[in-house]
Tab-separated table of C-alpha atoms in Angstrom:
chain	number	residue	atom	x	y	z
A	8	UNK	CA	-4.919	19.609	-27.997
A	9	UNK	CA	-1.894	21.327	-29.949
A	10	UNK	CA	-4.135	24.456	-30.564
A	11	UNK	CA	-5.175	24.319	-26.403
A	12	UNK	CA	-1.587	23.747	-25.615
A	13	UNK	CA	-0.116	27.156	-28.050
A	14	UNK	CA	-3.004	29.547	-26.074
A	15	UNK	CA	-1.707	28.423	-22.566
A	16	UNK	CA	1.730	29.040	-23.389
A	17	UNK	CA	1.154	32.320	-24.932
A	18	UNK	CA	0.754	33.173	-21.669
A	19	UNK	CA	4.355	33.309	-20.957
A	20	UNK	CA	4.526	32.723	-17.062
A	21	UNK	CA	7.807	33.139	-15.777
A	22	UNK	CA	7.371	32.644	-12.380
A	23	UNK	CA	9.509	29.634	-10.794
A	24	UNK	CA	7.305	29.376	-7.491
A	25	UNK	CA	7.392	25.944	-5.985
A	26	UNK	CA	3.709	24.948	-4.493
A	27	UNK	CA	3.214	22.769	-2.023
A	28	UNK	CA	0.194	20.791	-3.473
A	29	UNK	CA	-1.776	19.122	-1.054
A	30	UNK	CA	-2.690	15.939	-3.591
A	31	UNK	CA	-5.016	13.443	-1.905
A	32	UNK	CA	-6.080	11.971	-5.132
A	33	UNK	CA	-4.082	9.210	-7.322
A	34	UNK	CA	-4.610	7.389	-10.904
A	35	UNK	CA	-3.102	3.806	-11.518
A	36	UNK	CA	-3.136	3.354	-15.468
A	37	UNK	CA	-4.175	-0.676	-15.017
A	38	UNK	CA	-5.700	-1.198	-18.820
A	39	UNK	CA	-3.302	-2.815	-20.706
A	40	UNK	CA	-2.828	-6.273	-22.529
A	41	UNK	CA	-0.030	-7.073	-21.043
A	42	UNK	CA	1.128	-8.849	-24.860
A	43	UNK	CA	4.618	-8.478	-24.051
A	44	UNK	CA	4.387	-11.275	-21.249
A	45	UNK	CA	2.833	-13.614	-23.916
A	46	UNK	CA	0.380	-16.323	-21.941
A	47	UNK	CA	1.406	-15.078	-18.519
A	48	UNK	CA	-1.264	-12.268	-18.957
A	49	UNK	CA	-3.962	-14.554	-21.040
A	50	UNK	CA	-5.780	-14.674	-17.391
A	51	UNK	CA	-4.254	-12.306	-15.796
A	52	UNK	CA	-3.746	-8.907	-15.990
A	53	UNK	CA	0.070	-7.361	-15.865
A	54	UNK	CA	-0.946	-5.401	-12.378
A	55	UNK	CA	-2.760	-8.714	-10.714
A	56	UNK	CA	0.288	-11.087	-11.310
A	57	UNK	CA	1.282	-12.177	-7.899
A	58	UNK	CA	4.914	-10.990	-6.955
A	59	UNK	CA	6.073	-12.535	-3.378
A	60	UNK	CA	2.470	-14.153	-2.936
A	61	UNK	CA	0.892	-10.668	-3.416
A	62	UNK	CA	-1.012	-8.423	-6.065
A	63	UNK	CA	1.555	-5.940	-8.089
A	64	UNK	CA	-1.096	-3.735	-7.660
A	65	UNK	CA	-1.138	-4.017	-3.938
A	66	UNK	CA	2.226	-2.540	-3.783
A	67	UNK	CA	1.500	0.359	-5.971
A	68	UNK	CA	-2.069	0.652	-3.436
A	69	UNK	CA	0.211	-0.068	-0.234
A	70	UNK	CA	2.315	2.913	-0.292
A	71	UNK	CA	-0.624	5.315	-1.723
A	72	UNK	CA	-2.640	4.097	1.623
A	73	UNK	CA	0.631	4.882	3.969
A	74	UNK	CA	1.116	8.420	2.573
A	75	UNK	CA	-2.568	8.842	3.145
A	76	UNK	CA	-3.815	9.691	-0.205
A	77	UNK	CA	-7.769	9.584	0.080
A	78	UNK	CA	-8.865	8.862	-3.361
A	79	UNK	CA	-7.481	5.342	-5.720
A	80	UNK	CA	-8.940	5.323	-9.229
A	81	UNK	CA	-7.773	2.283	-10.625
A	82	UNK	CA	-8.283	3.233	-14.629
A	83	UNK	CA	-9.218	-0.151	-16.022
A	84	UNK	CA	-9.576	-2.056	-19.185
A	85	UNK	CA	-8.475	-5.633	-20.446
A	86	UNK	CA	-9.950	-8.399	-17.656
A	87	UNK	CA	-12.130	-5.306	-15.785
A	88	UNK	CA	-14.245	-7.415	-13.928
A	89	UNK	CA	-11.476	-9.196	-12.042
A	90	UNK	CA	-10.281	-5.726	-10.398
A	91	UNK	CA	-14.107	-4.706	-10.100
A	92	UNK	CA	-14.711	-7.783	-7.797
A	93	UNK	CA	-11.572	-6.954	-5.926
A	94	UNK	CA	-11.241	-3.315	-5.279
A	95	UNK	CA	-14.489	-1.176	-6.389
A	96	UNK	CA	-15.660	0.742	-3.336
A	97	UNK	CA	-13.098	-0.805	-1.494
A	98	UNK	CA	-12.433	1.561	1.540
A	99	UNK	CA	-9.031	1.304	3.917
A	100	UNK	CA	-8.407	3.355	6.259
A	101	UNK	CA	-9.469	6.666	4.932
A	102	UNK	CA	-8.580	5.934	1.588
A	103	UNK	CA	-11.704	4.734	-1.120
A	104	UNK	CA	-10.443	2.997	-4.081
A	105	UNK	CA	-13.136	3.470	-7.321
A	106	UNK	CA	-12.301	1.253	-10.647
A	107	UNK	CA	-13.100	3.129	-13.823
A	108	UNK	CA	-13.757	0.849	-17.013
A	109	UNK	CA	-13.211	2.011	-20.166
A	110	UNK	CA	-15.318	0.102	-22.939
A	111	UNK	CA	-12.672	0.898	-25.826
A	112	UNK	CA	-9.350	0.754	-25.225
A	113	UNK	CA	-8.106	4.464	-24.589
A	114	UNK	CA	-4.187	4.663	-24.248
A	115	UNK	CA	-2.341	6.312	-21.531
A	116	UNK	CA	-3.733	9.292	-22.813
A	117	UNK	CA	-7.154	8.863	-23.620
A	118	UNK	CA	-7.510	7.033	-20.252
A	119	UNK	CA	-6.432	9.811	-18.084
A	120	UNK	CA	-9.487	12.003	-19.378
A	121	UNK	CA	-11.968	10.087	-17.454
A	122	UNK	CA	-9.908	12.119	-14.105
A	123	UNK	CA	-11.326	15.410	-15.575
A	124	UNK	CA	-14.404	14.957	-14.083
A	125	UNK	CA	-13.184	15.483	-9.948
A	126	UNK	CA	-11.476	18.856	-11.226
A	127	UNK	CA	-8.379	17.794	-9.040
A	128	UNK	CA	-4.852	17.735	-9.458
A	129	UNK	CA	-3.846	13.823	-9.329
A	130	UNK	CA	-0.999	11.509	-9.009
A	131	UNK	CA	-0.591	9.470	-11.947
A	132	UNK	CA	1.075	6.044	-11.877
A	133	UNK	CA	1.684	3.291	-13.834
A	134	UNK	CA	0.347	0.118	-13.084
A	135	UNK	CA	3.125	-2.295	-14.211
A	136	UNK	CA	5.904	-0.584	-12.509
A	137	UNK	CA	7.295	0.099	-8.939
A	138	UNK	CA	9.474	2.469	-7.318
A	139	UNK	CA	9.860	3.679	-3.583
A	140	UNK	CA	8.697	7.496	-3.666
A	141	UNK	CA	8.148	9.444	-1.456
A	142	UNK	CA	4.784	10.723	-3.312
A	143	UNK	CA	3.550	14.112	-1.050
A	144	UNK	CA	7.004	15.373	-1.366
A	145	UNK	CA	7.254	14.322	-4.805
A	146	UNK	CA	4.108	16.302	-5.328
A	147	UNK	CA	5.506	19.904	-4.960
A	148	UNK	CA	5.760	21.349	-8.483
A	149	UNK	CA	6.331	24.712	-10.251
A	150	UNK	CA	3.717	26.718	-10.823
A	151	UNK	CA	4.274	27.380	-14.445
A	152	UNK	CA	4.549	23.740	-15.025
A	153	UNK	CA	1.688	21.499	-16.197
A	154	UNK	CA	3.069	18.188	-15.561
A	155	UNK	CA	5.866	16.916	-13.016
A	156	UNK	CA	7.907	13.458	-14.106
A	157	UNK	CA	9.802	11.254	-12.451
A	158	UNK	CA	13.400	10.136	-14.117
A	159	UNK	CA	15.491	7.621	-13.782
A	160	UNK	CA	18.986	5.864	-15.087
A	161	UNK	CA	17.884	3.932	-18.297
A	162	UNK	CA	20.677	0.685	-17.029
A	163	UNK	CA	18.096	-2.027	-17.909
A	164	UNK	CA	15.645	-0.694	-20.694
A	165	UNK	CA	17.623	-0.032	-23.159
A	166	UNK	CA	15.162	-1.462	-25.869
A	167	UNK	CA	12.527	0.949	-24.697
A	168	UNK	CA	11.819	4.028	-26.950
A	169	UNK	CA	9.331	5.437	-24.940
A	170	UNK	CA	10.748	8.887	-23.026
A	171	UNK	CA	14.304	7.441	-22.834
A	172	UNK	CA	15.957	10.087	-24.448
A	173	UNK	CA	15.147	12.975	-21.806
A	174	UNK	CA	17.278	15.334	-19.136
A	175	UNK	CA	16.683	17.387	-16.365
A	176	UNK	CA	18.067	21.029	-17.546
A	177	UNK	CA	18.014	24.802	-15.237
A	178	UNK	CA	15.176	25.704	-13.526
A	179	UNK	CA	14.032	21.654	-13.518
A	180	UNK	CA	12.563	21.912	-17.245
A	181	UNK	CA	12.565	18.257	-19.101
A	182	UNK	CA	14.407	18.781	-22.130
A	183	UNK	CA	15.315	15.956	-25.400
A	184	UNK	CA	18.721	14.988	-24.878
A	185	UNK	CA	20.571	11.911	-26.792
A	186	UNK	CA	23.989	12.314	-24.739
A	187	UNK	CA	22.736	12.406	-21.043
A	188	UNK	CA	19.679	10.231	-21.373
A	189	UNK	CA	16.981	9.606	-18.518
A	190	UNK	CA	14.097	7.552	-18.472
A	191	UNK	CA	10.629	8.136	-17.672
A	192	UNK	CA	9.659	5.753	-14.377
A	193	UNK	CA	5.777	6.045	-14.717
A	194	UNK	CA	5.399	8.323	-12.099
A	195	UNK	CA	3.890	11.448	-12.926
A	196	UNK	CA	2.320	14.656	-11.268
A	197	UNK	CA	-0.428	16.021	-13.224
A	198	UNK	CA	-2.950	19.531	-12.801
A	199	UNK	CA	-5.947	19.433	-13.321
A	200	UNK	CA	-5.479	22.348	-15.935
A	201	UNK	CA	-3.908	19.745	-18.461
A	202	UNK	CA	-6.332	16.681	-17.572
A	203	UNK	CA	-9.067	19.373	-18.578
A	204	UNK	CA	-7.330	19.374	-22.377
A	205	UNK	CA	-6.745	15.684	-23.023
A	206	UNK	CA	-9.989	14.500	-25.039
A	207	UNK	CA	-11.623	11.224	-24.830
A	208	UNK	CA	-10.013	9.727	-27.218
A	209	UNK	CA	-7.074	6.352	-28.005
A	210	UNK	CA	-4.270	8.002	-27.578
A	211	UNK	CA	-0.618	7.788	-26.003
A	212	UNK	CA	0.468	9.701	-23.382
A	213	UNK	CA	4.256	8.816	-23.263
A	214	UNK	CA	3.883	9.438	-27.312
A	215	UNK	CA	1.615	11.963	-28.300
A	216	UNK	CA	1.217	14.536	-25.667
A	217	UNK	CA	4.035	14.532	-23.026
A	218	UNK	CA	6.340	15.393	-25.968
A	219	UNK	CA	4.550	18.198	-27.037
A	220	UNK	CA	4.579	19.669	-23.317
A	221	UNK	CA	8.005	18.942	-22.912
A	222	UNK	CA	8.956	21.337	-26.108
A	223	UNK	CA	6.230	24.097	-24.527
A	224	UNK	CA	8.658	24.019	-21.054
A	225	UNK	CA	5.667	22.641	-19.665
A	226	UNK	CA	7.316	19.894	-17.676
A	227	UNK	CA	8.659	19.452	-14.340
A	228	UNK	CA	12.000	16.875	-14.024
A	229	UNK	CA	12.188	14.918	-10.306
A	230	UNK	CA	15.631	12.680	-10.683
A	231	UNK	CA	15.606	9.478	-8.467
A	232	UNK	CA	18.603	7.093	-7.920
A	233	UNK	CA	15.809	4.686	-5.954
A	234	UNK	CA	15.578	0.941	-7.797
A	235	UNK	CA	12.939	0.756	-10.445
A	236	UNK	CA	10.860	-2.251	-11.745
A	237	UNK	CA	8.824	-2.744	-14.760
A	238	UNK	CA	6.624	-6.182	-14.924
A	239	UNK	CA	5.757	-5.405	-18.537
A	240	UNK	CA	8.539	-8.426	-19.658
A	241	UNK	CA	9.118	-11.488	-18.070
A	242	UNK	CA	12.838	-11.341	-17.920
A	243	UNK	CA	11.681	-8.478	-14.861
A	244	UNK	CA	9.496	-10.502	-13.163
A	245	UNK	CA	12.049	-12.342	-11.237
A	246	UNK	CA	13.799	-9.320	-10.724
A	247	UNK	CA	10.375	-7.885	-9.266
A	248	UNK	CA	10.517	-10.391	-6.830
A	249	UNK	CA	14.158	-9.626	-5.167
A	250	UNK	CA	13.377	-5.616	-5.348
A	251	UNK	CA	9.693	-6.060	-3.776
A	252	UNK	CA	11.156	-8.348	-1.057
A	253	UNK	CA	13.653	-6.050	-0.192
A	254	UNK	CA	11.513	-3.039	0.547
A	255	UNK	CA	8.297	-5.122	1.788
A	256	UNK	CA	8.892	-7.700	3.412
A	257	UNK	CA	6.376	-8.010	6.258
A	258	UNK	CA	4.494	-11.784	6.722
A	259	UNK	CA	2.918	-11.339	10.018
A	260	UNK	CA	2.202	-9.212	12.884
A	261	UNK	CA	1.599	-10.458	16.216
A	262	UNK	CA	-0.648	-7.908	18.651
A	263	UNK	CA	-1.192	-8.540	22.366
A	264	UNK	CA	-5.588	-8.745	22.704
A	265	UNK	CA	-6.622	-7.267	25.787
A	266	UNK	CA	-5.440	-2.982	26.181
A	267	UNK	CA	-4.484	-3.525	22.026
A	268	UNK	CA	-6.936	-4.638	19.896
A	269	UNK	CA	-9.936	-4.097	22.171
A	270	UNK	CA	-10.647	-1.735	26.066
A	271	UNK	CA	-8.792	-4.159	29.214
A	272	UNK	CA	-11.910	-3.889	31.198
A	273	UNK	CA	-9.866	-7.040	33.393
A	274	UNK	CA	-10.938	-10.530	32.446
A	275	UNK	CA	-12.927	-10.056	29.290
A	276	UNK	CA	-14.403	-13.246	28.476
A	277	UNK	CA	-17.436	-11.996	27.177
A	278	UNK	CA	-18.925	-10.356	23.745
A	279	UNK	CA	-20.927	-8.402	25.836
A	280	UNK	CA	-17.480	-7.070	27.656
A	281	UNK	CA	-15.436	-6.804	24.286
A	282	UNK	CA	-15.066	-3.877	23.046
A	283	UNK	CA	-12.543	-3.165	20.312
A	284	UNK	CA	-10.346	-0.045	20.020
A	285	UNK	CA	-10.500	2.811	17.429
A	286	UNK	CA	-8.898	1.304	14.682
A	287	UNK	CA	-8.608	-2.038	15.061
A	288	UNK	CA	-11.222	-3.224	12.485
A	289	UNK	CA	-9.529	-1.312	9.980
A	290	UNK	CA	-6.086	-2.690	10.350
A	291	UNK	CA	-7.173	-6.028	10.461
A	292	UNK	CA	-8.899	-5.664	7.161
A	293	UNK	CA	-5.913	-3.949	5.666
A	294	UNK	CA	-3.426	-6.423	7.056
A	295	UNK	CA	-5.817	-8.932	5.151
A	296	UNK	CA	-5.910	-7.253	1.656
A	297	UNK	CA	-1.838	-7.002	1.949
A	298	UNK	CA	-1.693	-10.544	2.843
A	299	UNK	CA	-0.018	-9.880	6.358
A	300	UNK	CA	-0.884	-12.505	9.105
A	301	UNK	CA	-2.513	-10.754	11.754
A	302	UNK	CA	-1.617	-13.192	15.166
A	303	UNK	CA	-2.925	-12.982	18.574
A	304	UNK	CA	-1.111	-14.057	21.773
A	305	UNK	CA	-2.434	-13.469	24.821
A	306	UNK	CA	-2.204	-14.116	28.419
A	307	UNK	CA	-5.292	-15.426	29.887
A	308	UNK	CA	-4.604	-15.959	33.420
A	309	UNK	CA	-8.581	-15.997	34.253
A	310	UNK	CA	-8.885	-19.032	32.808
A	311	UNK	CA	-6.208	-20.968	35.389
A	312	UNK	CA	-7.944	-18.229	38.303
A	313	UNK	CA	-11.158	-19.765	37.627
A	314	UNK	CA	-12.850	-16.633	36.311
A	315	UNK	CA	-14.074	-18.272	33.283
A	316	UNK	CA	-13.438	-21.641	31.178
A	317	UNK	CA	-11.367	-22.431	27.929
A	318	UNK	CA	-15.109	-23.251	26.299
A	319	UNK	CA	-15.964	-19.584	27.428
A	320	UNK	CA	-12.594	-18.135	26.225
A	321	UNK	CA	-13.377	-20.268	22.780
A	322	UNK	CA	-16.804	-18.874	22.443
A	323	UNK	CA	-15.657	-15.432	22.865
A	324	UNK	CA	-13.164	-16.080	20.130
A	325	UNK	CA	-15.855	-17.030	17.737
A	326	UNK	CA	-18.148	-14.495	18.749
A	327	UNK	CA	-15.112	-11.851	17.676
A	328	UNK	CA	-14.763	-13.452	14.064
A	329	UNK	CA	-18.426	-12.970	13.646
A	330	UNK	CA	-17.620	-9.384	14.076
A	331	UNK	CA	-14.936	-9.297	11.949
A	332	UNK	CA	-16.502	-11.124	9.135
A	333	UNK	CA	-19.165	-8.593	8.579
A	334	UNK	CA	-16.744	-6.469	8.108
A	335	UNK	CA	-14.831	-8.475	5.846
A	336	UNK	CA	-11.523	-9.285	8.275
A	337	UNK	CA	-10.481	-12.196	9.726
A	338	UNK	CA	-7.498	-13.092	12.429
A	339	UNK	CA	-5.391	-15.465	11.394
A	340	UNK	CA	-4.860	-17.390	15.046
A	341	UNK	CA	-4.956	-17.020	18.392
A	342	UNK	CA	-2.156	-18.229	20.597
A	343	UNK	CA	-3.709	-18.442	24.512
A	344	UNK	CA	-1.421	-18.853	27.981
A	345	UNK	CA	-4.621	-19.801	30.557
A	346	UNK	CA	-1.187	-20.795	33.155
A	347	UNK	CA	-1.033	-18.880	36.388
A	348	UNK	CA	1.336	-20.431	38.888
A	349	UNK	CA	-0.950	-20.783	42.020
A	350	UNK	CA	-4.287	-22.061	39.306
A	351	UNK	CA	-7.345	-23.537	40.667
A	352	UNK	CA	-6.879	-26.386	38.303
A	353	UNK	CA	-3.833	-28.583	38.320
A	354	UNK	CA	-2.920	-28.924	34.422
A	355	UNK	CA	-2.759	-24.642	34.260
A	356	UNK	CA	-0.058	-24.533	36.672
A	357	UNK	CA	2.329	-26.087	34.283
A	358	UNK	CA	4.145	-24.866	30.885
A	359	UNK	CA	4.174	-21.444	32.220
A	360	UNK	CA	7.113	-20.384	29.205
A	361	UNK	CA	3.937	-19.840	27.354
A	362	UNK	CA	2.531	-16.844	29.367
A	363	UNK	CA	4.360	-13.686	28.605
A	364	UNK	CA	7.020	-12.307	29.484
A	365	UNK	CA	8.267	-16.068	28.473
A	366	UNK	CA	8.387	-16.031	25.013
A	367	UNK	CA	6.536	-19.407	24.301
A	368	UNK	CA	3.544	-18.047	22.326
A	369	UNK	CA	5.700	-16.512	19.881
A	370	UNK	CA	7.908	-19.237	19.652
A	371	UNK	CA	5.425	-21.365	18.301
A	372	UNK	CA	3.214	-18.581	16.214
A	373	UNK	CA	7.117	-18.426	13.937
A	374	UNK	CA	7.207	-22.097	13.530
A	375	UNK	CA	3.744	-22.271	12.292
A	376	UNK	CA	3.587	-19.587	10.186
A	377	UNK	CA	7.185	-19.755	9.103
A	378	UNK	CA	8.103	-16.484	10.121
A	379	UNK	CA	11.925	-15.249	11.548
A	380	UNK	CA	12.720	-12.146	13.057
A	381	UNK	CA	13.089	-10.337	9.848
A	382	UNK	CA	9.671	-10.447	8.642
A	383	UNK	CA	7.193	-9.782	11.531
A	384	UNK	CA	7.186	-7.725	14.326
A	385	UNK	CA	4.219	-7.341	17.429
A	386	UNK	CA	2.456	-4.600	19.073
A	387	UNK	CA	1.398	-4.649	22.965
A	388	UNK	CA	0.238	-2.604	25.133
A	389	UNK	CA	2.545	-3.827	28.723
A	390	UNK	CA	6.690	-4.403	29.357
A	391	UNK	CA	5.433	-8.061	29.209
A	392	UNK	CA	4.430	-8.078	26.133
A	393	UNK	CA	7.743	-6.146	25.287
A	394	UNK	CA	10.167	-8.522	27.180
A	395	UNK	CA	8.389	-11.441	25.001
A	396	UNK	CA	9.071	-9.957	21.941
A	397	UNK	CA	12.745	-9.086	23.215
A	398	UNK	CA	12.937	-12.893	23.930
A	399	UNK	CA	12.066	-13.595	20.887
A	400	UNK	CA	14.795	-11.006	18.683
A	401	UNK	CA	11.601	-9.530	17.521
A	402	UNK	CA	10.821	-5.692	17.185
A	403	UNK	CA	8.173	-4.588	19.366
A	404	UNK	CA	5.942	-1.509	19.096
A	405	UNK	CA	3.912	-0.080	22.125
A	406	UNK	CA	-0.086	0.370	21.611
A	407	UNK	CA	-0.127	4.745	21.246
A	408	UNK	CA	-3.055	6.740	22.576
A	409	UNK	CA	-4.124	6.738	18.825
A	410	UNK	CA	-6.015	5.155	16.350
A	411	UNK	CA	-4.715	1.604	15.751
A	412	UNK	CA	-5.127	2.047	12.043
A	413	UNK	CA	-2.572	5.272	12.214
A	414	UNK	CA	-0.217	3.645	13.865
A	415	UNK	CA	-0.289	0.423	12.301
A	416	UNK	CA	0.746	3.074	8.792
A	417	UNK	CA	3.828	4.173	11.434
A	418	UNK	CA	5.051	1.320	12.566
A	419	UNK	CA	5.181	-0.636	8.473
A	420	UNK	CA	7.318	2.388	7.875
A	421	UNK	CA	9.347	2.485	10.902
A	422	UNK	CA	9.834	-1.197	10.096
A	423	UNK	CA	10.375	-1.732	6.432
A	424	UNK	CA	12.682	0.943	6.573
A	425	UNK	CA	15.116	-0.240	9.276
């Protein structure tokens, strides 16, 4: 590698040129022991502990779906089988998630080789540590650079020895420095050039080749002031959970049926009739694998009209989890207002606060699911369904002329970023 590394930088490329990289692809380094965290990990891996009733990993996955990288590879090693069963051939969205399984433990390093193979430039992260990034635009790197870090303040590692003793100097180059140390966050932008070099082999990559780049000028400093989390000991794991709750903290999201999730052809009470929207499959099923309660309430004034029946309306709503169990989704509930004022049968005349714009629905979906304001928001497709949501101090989102899935990415932004 040392001999590989001295003929590239014979080279002597001087040009500074920023390129905009167009990086689809990502690495999560998820094969370690996790010994530091002592019988936490004995079942458990470090990036499958649950922080806020959800996967670390899922995090780290979350905001790699949102910024619409394509390709996951989830580099695996201790307790493999526990993220094959989970995320192998997983596909959200437009983004596939592959687990590769290493039968010897590899290192950092030695891991990263088993990337060479797509011939693609890749983010790299690490998969027991967190920090909001804004990943295409961290992307960008110069062109005589082989490798692009991300640093931060060392204010609570001060025990690790790993890259803490590093600075940004001119032109962006990572330099050794002992008097204005930065740490290494994990986060790392890597060509395909240098993933080419690194041999299949246990090695370190924090410890045996990122030094040798750095004294080549072969790597890139990005300096963040954003919060950063490490799982790897448990006095962080607590802290994990305040951080991760502050940037993600979405429980539920409640969508309006009829001209939302599926076409308004008037009064669908049928399978036959139901047909769902572009998207709305796949943001159900990736509202499930983040653990986000996906709630329906709906006005079904048929029902009181005498269109159709609550059995009919019932059957209808079995018929749609049918659907979305073969494609491995499920809605959590379905809040129903059958009321009209002038209905054909007495007892659907009544408790009208329920239909929307009355905010009764939602009401009761937060006391059941122990939501507030803060923590779900709901997506419809009329000023009804708006007012409700109003009513209810909730934000509200209008169904776009666009895939469902897209703007489901949109609106978690919009939202967890308020």
């Amino acid at each position: 590698f040392q001999l590989e590394m001295y003929i590239f930088n014979s080279l002597k490329i001087t040009n500074y040129l920023i390129i905009v990289m167009n990086i689809n692809n990502a690495a999560i380094l998820a094969g370690g022991f996790g010994k530091r965290l002592g019988d936490i990990t004995k079942k458990v891996p470090k990036p499958l502990l649950k922080i806020n009733n959800l996967e670390f990993i899922k995090y780290l996955i979350l905001k790699l779906v949102t910024q619409k990288f394509k390709r996951i590879i989830i580099l695996t090693h201790y307790k493999n089988s526990l993220f094959q069963r989970e995320f192998h051939n997983l596909v959200i969205g437009n983004t596939k998630i592959i687990c590769k399984f290493e039968k010897k433990p590899l290192g950092t390093g030695g891991s990263l080789a088993q990337l060479k193979r797509y011939k693609r430039d890749f983010l790299i992260l690490n998969g027991d540590s967190y920090i909001n990034t804004n990943f295409n635009k961290f992307s960008n790197i110069n062109k005589n650079k082989l490798l692009k870090i991300q640093l931060i303040k060392n204010t609570n590692y001060k025990s690790n020895n790993k890259l803490s003793n590093i600075s940004i100097a001119k032109n962006n180059n990572v330099i050794f420095d002992n008097k204005k140390k930065l740490m290494n966050s994990g986060v790392y932008t890597i060509k395909k050039e240098l993933l080419n070099k690194i041999k299949l082999k246990k090695q370190s990559f924090e410890e045996d080749i990122i030094p040798l780049l750095i004294n080549q000028n072969k790597v890139q400093g990005y300096f963040s002031k954003n919060k950063f989390i490490d799982i790897g000991l448990k006095k962080n794991l607590h802290d994990a959970k305040k951080i991760l709750k502050k940037e993600f903290d979405v429980k539920a999201i409640i969508f309006d049926r009829d001209g939302t999730l599926n076409k308004n052809f008037g009064y669908v009470n049928d399978i036959k009739k139901f047909k769902w929207l572009k998207g709305s499959i796949q943001t159900i099923k990736f509202l499930n694998f983040i653990n986000i309660k996906v709630i329906i309430a709906t006005n079904q004034s048929g029902i009181g009209r005498g269109y159709y029946s609550m059995s009919k309306f019932n059957q209808l709503n079995r018929d749609i989890n049918k659907q979305l169990k073969k494609n491995h989704a499920f809605i959590n509930h379905v809040y129903c207002a059958p009321y009209y004022k002038n209905s054909l049968i007495k007892k659907y005349r009544s408790n009208a606060n329920l239909r929307k714009p009355n905010n009764g629905m939602l009401i009761q979906a937060m006391k059941d699911f122990k939501l507030n304001k803060k923590n779900c928001f709901m997506i419809g497709d009329k000023v009804s369904d708006e007012n409700a949501a109003k009513n209810s101090n909730i934000n509200f989102y209008y169904k776009k002329n666009i895939s469902l899935f897209n703007q489901i990415i949109k609106n978690l932004n919009s939202f967890c970023n308020n």
